[in-house]
mmCIF file of C-alpha atoms in Angstrom:
data_model
loop_
_atom_site.group_PDB
_atom_site.id
_atom_site.type_symbol
_atom_site.label_atom_id
_atom_site.label_comp_id
_atom_site.label_asym_id
_atom_site.label_seq_id
_atom_site.Cartn_x
_atom_site.Cartn_y
_atom_site.Cartn_z
ATOM 1 C CA MET A 1 -7.556 -3.598 24.146
ATOM 2 C CA THR A 2 -4.448 -5.440 25.281
ATOM 3 C CA THR A 3 -2.554 -8.496 24.081
ATOM 4 C CA ARG A 4 0.391 -10.541 25.297
ATOM 5 C CA VAL A 5 3.800 -10.998 23.744
ATOM 6 C CA GLN A 6 4.547 -14.672 23.058
ATOM 7 C CA LYS A 7 7.745 -16.467 22.062
ATOM 8 C CA TRP A 8 7.787 -17.649 18.445
ATOM 9 C CA GLY A 9 11.023 -19.456 17.604
ATOM 10 C CA ASN A 10 13.854 -17.034 18.373
ATOM 11 C CA SER A 11 11.518 -14.036 18.028
ATOM 12 C CA LEU A 12 8.618 -12.534 19.914
ATOM 13 C CA ALA A 13 5.117 -12.226 18.479
ATOM 14 C CA ILE A 14 1.770 -10.633 19.224
ATOM 15 C CA ARG A 15 -1.654 -11.785 18.082
ATOM 16 C CA ILE A 16 -3.924 -9.429 16.194
ATOM 17 C CA PRO A 17 -7.547 -10.026 17.229
ATOM 18 C CA LYS A 18 -9.844 -11.069 14.363
ATOM 19 C CA ASP A 19 -12.115 -8.019 14.622
ATOM 20 C CA ILE A 20 -9.121 -5.676 14.269
ATOM 21 C CA ALA A 21 -7.654 -7.752 11.424
ATOM 22 C CA ASP A 22 -11.021 -7.643 9.622
ATOM 23 C CA GLN A 23 -11.348 -3.901 10.186
ATOM 24 C CA LEU A 24 -7.887 -3.264 8.682
ATOM 25 C CA ALA A 25 -8.180 -5.980 5.984
ATOM 26 C CA ILE A 26 -5.153 -7.796 7.415
ATOM 27 C CA HIS A 27 -4.874 -11.501 6.667
ATOM 28 C CA GLN A 28 -2.195 -14.181 6.831
ATOM 29 C CA GLY A 29 0.686 -13.029 4.641
ATOM 30 C CA SER A 30 -0.185 -9.312 4.851
ATOM 31 C CA GLU A 31 2.825 -7.024 5.068
ATOM 32 C CA LEU A 32 2.859 -4.506 7.914
ATOM 33 C CA GLU A 33 5.064 -1.481 8.511
ATOM 34 C CA PHE A 34 6.753 -1.671 11.916
ATOM 35 C CA ILE A 35 7.426 1.838 13.242
ATOM 36 C CA VAL A 36 9.360 2.392 16.465
ATOM 37 C CA GLY A 37 8.787 5.824 17.988
ATOM 38 C CA SER A 38 9.269 7.620 21.266
ATOM 39 C CA HIS A 39 5.763 6.559 22.377
ATOM 40 C CA GLY A 40 6.076 2.876 21.458
ATOM 41 C CA ILE A 41 5.492 0.641 18.462
ATOM 42 C CA THR A 42 3.054 1.328 15.645
ATOM 43 C CA LEU A 43 2.009 -1.332 13.131
ATOM 44 C CA LYS A 44 0.121 -0.378 10.013
ATOM 45 C CA PRO A 45 -0.714 -2.141 6.758
ATOM 46 C CA LYS A 46 1.970 -1.577 4.139
ATOM 47 C CA LYS A 47 0.596 0.402 1.226
ATOM 48 C CA GLN A 48 0.706 -1.574 -1.974
ATOM 49 C CA LYS A 49 1.943 0.132 -5.111
ATOM 50 C CA PRO A 50 -0.918 0.397 -7.598
ATOM 51 C CA THR A 51 -0.651 -1.676 -10.758
ATOM 52 C CA LEU A 52 -0.936 -0.138 -14.212
ATOM 53 C CA ASP A 53 -4.436 -1.622 -14.474
ATOM 54 C CA ASP A 54 -5.411 0.067 -11.176
ATOM 55 C CA LEU A 55 -4.200 3.431 -12.469
ATOM 56 C CA LEU A 56 -5.794 3.070 -15.908
ATOM 57 C CA ALA A 57 -9.127 2.126 -14.319
ATOM 58 C CA LYS A 58 -9.235 5.630 -12.820
ATOM 59 C CA VAL A 59 -8.946 7.369 -16.214
ATOM 60 C CA THR A 60 -12.288 8.713 -17.414
ATOM 61 C CA PRO A 61 -13.288 11.023 -20.269
ATOM 62 C CA GLU A 62 -13.772 13.762 -17.655
ATOM 63 C CA ASN A 63 -10.242 13.600 -16.196
ATOM 64 C CA ARG A 64 -8.329 12.716 -19.364
ATOM 65 C CA HIS A 65 -6.198 15.559 -20.693
ATOM 66 C CA ALA A 66 -6.011 16.515 -24.345
ATOM 67 C CA GLU A 67 -3.150 15.415 -26.555
ATOM 68 C CA ILE A 68 -0.199 17.782 -26.726
ATOM 69 C CA ASP A 69 1.585 18.465 -30.009
ATOM 70 C CA PHE A 70 5.245 19.155 -29.335
ATOM 71 C CA GLY A 71 6.020 19.677 -32.999
ATOM 72 C CA LYS A 72 8.685 17.863 -34.963
ATOM 73 C CA GLU A 73 11.627 16.621 -32.928
ATOM 74 C CA GLY A 74 13.933 15.386 -35.649
ATOM 75 C CA ASN A 75 13.678 14.391 -39.293
ATOM 76 C CA GLU A 76 10.109 13.077 -39.248
ATOM 77 C CA LEU A 77 8.372 13.050 -42.605
ATOM 78 C CA ILE A 78 4.871 13.326 -41.199
#
């Protein structure tokens, strides 16, 4: 598949065809990584950092580790 470079203000732009955007879950406002290499340009969706809720949703009774007792650290009474 090919596309053309177009002028957009003082910059240049390319269009991402809808079927490719849908396949990669790219929409208006998506952040992309722009990688320049010896073989050309690579664009890929920027990986989003997971939220605490995303990480906690993956915790299950099967993958949860047991509590660890480190003993007393200071002058604790209990």
